[in-house]
Coordinates of C-alpha atoms and ligand atoms in Angstrom, one line a residue:
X245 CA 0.0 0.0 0.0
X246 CA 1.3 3.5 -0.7
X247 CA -0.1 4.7 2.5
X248 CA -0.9 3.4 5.8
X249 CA -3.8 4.1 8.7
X250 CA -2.5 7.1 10.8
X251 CA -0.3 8.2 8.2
X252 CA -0.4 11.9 7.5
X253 CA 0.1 13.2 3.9
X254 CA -0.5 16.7 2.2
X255 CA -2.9 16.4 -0.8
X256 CA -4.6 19.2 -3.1
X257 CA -8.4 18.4 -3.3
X258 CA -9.5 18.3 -6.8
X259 CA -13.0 17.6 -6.3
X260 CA -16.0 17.2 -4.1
X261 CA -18.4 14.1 -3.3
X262 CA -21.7 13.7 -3.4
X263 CA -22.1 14.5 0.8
X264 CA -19.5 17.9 0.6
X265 CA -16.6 16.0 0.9
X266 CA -13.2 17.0 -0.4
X267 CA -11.3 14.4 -2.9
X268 CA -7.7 14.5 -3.5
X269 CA -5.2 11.7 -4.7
X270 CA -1.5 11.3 -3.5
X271 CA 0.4 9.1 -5.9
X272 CA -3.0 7.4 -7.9
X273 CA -4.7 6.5 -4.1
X274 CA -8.2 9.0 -3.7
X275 CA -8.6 10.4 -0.1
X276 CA -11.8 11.6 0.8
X277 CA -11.8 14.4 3.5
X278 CA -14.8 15.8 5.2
X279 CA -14.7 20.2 5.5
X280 CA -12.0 20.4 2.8
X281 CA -12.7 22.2 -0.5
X282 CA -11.9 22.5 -4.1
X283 CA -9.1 24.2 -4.6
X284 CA -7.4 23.4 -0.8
X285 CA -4.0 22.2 -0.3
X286 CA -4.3 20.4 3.1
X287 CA -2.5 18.1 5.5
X288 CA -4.7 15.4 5.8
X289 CA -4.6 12.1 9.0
X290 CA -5.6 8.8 7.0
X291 CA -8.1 7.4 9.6
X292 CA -9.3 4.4 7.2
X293 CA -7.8 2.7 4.9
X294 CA -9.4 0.3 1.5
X295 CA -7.2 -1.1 -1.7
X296 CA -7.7 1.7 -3.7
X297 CA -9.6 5.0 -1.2
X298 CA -9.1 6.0 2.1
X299 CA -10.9 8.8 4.3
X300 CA -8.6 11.3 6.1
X301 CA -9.7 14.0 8.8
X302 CA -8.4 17.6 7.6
X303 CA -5.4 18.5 9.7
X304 CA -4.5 21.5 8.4
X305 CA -5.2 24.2 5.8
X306 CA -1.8 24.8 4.0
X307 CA -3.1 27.0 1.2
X308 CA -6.9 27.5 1.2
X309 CA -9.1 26.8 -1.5
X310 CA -9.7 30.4 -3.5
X311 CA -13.9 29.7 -3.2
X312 CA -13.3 29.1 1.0
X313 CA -15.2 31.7 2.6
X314 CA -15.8 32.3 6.7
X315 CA -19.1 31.0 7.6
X316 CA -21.3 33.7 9.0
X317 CA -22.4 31.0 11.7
X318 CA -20.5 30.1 13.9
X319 CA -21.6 26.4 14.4
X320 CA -21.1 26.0 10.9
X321 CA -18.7 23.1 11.0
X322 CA -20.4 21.1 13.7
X323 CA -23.5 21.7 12.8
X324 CA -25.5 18.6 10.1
X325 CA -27.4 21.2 8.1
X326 CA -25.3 23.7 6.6
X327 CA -22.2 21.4 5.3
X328 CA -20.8 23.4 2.7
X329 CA -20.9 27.4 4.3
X330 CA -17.8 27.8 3.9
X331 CA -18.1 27.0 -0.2
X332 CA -18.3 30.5 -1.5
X333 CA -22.0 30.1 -2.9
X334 CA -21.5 30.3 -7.0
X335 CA -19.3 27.7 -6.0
X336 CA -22.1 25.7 -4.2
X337 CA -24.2 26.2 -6.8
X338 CA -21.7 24.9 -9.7
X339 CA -21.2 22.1 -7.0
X340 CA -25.0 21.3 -7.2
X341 CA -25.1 21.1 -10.9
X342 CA -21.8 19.1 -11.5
X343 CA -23.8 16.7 -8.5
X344 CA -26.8 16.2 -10.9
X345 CA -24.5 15.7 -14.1
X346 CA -22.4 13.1 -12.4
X347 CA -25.4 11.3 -11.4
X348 CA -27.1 11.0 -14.8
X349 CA -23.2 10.0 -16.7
X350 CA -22.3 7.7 -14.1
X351 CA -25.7 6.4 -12.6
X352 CA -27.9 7.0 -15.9
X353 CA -25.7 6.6 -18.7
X354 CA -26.6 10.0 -20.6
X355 CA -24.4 12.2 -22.6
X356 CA -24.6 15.3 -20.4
X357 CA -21.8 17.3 -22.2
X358 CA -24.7 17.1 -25.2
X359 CA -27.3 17.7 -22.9
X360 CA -25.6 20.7 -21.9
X361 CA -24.3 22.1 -25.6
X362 CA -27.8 21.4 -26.8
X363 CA -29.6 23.5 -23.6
X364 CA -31.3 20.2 -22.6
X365 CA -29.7 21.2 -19.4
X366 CA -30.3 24.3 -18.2
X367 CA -27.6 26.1 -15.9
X368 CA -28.9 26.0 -12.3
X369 CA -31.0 28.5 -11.2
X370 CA -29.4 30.1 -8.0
X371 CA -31.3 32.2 -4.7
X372 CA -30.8 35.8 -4.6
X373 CA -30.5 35.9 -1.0
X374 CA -29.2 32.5 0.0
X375 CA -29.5 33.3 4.2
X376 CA -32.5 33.2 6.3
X377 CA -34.7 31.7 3.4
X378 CA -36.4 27.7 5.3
X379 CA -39.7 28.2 6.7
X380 CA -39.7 25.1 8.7
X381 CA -37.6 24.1 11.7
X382 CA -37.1 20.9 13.6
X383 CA -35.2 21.8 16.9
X384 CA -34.6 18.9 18.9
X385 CA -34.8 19.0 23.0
X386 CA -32.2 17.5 25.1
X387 CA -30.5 18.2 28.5
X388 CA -26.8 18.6 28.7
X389 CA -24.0 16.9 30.8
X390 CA -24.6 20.1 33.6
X391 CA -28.1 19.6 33.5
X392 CA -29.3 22.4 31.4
X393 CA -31.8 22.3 28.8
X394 CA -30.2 22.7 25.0
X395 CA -32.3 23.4 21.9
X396 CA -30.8 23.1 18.5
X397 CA -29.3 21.0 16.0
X398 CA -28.0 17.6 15.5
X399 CA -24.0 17.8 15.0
X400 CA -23.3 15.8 11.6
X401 CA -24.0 12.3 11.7
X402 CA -24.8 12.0 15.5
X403 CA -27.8 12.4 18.1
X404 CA -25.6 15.3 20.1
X405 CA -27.0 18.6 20.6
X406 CA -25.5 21.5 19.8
X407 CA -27.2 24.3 21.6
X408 CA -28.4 27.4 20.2
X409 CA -30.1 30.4 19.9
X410 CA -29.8 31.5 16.5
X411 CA -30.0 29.9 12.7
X412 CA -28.6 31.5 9.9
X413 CA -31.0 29.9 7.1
X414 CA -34.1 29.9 9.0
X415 CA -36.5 32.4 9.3
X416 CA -35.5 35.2 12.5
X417 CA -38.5 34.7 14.4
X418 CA -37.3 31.0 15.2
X419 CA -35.1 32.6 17.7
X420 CA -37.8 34.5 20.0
X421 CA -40.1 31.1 19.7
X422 CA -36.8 29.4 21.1
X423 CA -36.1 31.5 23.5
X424 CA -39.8 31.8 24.9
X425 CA -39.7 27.6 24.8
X426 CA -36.5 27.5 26.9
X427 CA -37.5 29.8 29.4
X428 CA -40.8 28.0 30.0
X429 CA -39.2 24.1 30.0
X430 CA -37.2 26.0 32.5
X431 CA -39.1 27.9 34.8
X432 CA -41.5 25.3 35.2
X433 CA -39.5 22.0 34.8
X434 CA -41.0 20.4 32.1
X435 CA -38.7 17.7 31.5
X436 CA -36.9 17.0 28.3
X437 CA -36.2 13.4 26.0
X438 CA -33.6 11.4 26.6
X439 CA -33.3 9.4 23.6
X440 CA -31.4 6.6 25.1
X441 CA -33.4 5.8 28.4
X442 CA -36.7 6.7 26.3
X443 CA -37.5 8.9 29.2
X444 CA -38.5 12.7 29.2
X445 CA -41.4 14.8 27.6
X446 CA -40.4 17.2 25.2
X447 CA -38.3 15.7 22.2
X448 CA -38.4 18.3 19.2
X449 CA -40.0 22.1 18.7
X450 CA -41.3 21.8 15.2
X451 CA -42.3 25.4 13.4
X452 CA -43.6 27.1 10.4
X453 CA -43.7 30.0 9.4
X454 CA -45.8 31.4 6.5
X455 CA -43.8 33.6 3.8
X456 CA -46.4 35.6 2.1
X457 CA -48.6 35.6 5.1
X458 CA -46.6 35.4 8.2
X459 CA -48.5 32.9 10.2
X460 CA -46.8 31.1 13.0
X461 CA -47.1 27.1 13.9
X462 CA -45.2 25.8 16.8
X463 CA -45.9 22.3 17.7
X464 CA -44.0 20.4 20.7
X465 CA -43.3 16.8 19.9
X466 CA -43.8 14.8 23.0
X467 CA -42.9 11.7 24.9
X468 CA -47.0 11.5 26.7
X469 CA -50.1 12.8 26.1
X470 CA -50.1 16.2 27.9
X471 CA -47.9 19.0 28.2
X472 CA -48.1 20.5 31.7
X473 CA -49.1 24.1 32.5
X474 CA -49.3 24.2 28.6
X475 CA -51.3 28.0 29.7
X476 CA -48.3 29.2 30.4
X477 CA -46.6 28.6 27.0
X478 CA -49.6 29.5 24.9
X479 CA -49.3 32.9 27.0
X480 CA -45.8 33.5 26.2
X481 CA -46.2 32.5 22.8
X482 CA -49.1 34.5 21.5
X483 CA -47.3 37.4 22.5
X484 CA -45.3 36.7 19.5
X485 CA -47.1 38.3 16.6
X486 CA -48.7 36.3 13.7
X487 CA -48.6 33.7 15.9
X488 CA -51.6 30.9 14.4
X489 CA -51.5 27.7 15.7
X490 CA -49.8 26.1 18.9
X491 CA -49.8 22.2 19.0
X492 CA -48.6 19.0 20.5
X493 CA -47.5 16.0 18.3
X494 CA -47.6 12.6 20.6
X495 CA -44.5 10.5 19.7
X496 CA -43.9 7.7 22.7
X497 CA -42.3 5.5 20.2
X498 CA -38.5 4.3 20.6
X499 CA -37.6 5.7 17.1
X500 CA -35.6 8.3 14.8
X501 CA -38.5 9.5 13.3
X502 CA -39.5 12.9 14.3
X503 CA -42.9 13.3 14.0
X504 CA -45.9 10.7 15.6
X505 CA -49.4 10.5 13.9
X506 CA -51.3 12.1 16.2
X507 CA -51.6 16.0 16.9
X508 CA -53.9 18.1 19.4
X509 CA -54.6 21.4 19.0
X510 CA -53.2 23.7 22.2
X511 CA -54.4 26.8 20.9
X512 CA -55.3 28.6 17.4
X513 CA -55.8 26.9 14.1
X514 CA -54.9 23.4 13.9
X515 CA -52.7 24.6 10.5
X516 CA -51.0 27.6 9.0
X517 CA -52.0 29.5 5.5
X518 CA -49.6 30.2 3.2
X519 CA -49.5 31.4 -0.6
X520 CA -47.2 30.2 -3.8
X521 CA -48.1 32.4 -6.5
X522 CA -51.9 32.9 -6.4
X523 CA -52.8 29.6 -4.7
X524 CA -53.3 29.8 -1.3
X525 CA -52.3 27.2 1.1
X526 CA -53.5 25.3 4.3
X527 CA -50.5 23.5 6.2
X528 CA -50.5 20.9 9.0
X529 CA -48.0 20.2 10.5
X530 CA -48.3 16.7 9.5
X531 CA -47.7 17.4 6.2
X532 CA -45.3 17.9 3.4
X533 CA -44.4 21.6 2.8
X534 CA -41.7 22.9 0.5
X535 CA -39.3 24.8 2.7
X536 CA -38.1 27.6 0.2
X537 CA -40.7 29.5 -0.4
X538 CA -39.1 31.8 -3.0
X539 CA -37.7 29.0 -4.9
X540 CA -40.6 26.6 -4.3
X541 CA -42.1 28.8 -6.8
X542 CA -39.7 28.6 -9.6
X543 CA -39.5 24.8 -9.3
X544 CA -43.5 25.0 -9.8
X545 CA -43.4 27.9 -12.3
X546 CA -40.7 25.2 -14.4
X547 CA -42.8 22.3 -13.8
X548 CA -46.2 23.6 -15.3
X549 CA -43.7 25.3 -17.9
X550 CA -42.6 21.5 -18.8
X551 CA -46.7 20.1 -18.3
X552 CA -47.0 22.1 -21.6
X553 CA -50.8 22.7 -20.4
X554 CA -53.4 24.0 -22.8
X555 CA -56.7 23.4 -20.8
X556 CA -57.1 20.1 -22.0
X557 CA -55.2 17.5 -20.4
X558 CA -55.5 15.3 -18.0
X559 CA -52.8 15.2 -15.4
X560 CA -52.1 13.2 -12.6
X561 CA -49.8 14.0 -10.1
X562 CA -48.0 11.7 -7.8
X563 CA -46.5 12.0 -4.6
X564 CA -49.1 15.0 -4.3
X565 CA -48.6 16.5 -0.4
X566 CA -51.1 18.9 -0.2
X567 CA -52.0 19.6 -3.4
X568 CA -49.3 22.5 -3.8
X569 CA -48.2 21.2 -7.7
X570 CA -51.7 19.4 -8.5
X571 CA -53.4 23.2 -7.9
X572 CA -51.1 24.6 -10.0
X573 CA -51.5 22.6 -12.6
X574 CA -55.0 22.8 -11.8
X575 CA -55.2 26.2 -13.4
X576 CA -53.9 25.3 -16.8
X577 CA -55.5 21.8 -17.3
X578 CA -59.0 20.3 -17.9
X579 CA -58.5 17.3 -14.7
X580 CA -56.0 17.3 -12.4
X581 CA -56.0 13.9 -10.4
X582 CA -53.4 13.7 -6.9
X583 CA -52.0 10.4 -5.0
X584 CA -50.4 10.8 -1.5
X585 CA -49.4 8.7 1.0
X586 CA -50.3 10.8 4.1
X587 CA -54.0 10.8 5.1
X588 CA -53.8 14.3 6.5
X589 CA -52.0 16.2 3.6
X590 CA -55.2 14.8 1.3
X591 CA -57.6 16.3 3.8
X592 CA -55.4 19.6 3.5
X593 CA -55.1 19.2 -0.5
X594 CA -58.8 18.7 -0.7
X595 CA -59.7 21.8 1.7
X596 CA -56.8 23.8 -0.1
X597 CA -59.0 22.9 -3.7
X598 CA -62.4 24.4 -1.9
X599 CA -60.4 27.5 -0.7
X600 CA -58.8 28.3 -4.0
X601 CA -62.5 27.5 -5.6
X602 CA -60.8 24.9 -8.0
X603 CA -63.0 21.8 -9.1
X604 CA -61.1 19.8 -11.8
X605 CA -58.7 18.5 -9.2
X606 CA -59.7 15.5 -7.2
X607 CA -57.4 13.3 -4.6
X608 CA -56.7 9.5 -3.8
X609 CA -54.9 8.5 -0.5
X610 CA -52.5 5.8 -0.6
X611 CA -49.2 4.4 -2.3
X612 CA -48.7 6.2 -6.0
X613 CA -47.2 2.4 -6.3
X614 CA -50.4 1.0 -5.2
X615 CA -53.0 3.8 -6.2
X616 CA -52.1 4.1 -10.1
X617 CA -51.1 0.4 -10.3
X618 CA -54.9 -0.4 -9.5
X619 CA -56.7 2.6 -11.1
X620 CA -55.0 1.3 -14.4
X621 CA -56.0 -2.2 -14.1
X622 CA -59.6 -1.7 -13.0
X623 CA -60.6 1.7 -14.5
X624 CA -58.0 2.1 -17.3
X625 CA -57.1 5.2 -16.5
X626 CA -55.6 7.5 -18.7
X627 CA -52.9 11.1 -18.4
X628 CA -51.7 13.4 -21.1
X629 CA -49.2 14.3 -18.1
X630 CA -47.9 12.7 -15.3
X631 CA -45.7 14.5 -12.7
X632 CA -44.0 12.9 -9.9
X633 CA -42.4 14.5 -7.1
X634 CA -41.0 11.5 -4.8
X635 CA -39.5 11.4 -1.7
X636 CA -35.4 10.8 -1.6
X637 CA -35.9 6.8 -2.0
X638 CA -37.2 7.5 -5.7
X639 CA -39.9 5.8 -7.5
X640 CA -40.9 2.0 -6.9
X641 CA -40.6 -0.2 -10.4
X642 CA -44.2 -1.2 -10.1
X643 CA -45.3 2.7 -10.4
X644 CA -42.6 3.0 -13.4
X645 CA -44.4 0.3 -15.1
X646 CA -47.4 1.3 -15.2
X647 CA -46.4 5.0 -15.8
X648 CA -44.8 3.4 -19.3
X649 CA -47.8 1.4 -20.1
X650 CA -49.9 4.6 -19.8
X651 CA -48.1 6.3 -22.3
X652 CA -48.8 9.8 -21.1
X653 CA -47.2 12.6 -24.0
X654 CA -45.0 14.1 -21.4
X655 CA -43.3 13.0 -17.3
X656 CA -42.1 15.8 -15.2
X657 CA -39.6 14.3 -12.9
X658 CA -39.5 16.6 -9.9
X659 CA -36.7 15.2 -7.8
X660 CA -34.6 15.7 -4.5
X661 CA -32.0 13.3 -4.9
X662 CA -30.2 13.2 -8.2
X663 CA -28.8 9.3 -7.1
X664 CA -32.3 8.2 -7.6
X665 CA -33.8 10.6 -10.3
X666 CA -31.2 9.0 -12.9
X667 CA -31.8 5.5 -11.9
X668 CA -35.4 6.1 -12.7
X669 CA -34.6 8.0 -16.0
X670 CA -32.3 5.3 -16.6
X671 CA -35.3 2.8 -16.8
X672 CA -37.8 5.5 -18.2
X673 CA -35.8 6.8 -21.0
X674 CA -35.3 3.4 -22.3
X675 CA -36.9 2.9 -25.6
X676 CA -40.3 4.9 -25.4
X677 CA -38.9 7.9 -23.9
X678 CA -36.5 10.9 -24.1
X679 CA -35.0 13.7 -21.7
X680 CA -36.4 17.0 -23.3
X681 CA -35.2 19.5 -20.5
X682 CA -33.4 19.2 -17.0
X683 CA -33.5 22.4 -14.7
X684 CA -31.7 22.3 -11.4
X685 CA -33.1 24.5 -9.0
X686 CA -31.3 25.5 -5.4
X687 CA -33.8 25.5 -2.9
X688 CA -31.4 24.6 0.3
X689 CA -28.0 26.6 -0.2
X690 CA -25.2 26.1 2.0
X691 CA -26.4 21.9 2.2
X692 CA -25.5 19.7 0.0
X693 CA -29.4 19.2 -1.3
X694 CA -30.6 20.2 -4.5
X695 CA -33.8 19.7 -6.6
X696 CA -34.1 19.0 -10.2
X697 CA -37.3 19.1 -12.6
X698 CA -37.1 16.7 -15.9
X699 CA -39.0 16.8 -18.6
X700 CA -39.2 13.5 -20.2
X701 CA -40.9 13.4 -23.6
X702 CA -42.7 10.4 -25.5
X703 CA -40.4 9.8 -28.4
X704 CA -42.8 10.6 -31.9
X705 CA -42.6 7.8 -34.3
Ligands
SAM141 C1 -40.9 15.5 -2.0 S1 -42.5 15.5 -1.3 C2 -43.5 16.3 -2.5 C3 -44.8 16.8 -2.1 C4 -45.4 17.9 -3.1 N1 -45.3 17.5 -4.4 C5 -44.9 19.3 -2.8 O1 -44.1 19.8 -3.7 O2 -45.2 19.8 -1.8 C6 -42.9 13.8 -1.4 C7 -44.3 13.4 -0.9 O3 -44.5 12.1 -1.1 C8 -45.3 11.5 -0.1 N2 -45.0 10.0 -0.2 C9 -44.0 9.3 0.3 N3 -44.1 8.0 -0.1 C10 -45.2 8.0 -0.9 C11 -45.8 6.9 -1.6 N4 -45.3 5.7 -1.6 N5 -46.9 7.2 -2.3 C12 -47.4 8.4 -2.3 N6 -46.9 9.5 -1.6 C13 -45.8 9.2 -0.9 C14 -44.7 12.2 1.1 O4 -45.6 12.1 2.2 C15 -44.6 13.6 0.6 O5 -45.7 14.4 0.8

């Protein structure tokens, strides 16, 4: 072997992986090395060791990358969400894009060099103001090693806390809902989750906030069924303005998952409002919500652009949430059908139909995988569109199927995990099939995340 566990080498970084991670080669052997950059020269500790890869921890900066910038928070480099702050952000977003091209060479098979000279690909389409922009927060609750409550976010790839007061891509009110939680789990003793003993009440603080219409949800996820003198919160919370709906979420599972299925009503509306473009939106917090509002709306804008509506098509959109691209849609086509898997998002995609007085869209609960499958088979059910908007895992073979055997004119892919959006082209875009357009759209700058839209085109014989 050329190099050795524990040995420490300086390498340039030539490249970045698909999780932020600097990749650099000393003599032929590729070292991959979390929080170094592009363009870094670094001294790097080899901490595993394969036949032809290894992963070092980043020693030392000996000549920094020229796109290395100073995060403007200060957790930055602990923290799991923002991974790549410290990528100057044209640089994040060329990142993005290179991320989505990789995937469809090396995962797909497609000639993205072409793609790109013939505009099939798009460049990516960047936010203006890349700071302050989610409107959703998941703060999980946990008690430190002194005893003290801490409210924050999960370092990278652990279940430890790291406390604070103050997020640099979430929306600003976060920190007064924060600080008026704290003080009350303090003042009155409310104990907190511990994850290993499954002991404690409050696990998470879960909030939205609406852009256009500045409505406030805060839901407490709890270990039990009550939260005590829950008065005294709703007090100190209303006096937040805008504040809408206050809530508890009962999780008393042993799990990773955030959220349980059940949620009471403390106080206020059991959802939040919220508009993209003209549509207006109800929001549980149950259910899926774009976080980006401003770019939400240039996703959606590119989708509808790809649906190539006139007012006659049907349309059916999988993996629906609460309706937010079947109502769009909605506008520009005769019959807008919607599938989701969560019972409560169809309740809110139905009401959010009625409040937007739209009537050609109509919604199934269940598995798109099972849903379509069935409504093929027994009703032969037809679309001059289908769009599907699937969570990271992708789309099951069964739904692909039967997606091909409809024959639909056009697919919009719209996609949050490259990996899995060109595995799916792959077996789309086999014979039938064709990419006609690829946008990648940032909607979460300083991660690692990025969201494309595809438009995939029946091929005209
Ligand atoms: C990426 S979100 C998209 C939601 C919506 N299109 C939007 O833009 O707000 C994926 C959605 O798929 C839902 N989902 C997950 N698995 C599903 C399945 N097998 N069938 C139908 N929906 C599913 C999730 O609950 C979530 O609402």
């Amino acid at each position: 072997m050329i190099v050795n566990k524990n040995d420490e080498i300086i390498i340039d970084i030539e490249d970045m992986g698909s999780d932020g991670e600097g990749i650099g080669k000393y003599q032929g052997y590729t070292i991959f090395v979390k929080n170094a950059l592009v363009g870094d020269r670094i001294k790097t500790k080899l901490m595993k060791t394969k036949k032809s890869y290894g992963y070092g921890r980043l020693i030392e900066i000996i000549e920094p990358s020229p796109y290395r910038v100073t995060p403007k928070c200060p957790i930055a480099d602990k923290c799991g969400g923002c991974s790549i702050q410290h990528l100057d952000y044209k640089r994040q977003l060329e990142y993005k894009q290179n991320k989505v091209k990789n995937c469809l060479e090396r995962i797909g098979g497609f000639p993205v060099d072409t793609f790109s000279q013939e505009n099939i690909m798009e460049p990516i389409i960047g936010m203006e103001e890349p700071f302050y922009y989610r409107n959703k927060a998941q703060f999980p609750v946990g008690i430190n090693k002194d005893g003290k409550v801490v409210i924050g976010f999960y370092a990278g790839r652990t279940h430890s806390i790291i406390d604070t007061s103050h997020c640099y891509i979430q929306a600003t009110v976060n920190d007064e809902i924060l600080q008026r939680v704290r003080q009350f789990l303090e003042e009155y003793h409310i104990s907190v989750y511990n994850e290993e003993k499954h002991e404690g009440l409050v696990r998470h603080i879960l909030t939205r906030v609406g852009f256009t219409t500045e409505e406030i949800m805060v839901c407490l996820i709890v270990n039990g069924n009550e939260l005590p003198h829950k008065e005294q919160l709703i007090e100190s919370l209303c006096q937040i303005p805008h504040m809408t709906s206050i809530s508890l979420n009962i999780n008393g599972e042993k799990t990773n998952v955030i959220l349980g299925d059940t949620i009471k009503t403390l106080w206020g509306k059991p959802y939040i409002t919220d508009y993209i473009g003209d549509i207006k939106y109800q929001i549980s917090p149950l259910s899926f919500y774009q976080v980006n509002p401003i770019q939400t709306r240039v996703l959606y804008e590119t989708a509808l652009e790809y649906a190539g509506l006139t007012g006659e098509e049907t349309v059916w959109d999988l993996y629906c949430g609460i309706g937010t691209i079947s109502l769009f849609l909605a506008q520009k086509a005769k019959q807008v059908y919607g599938v989701e898997i969560v019972p409560q998002a169809i309740e809110d995609a139905r009401k959010n139909a009625e409040i937007n007085h739209i009537t050609n869209a109509e919604f199934y609960v269940g598995a798109a995988e099972e849903i379509l499958p069935k409504k093929y088979k027994e009703d032969s059910v037809y679309g001059d569109v289908i769009v599907v908007d699937p969570p990271r895992k992708g789309c099951e073979e069964s739904l692909l199927d039967t997606i091909l055997a409809m024959a639909p004119k056009r697919i919009v892919y719209v996609s949050c995990d490259p990996a899995t959006l060109a595995r799916d082209l792959k077996y789309l875009c086999d014979k039938e099939y064709q990419i006609s357009k690829i946008q990648v759209v940032d909607q979460f700058g300083h991660s690692i995340h990025v969201e494309t839209v595809v438009l995939i085109s029946r091929v005209e014989r």
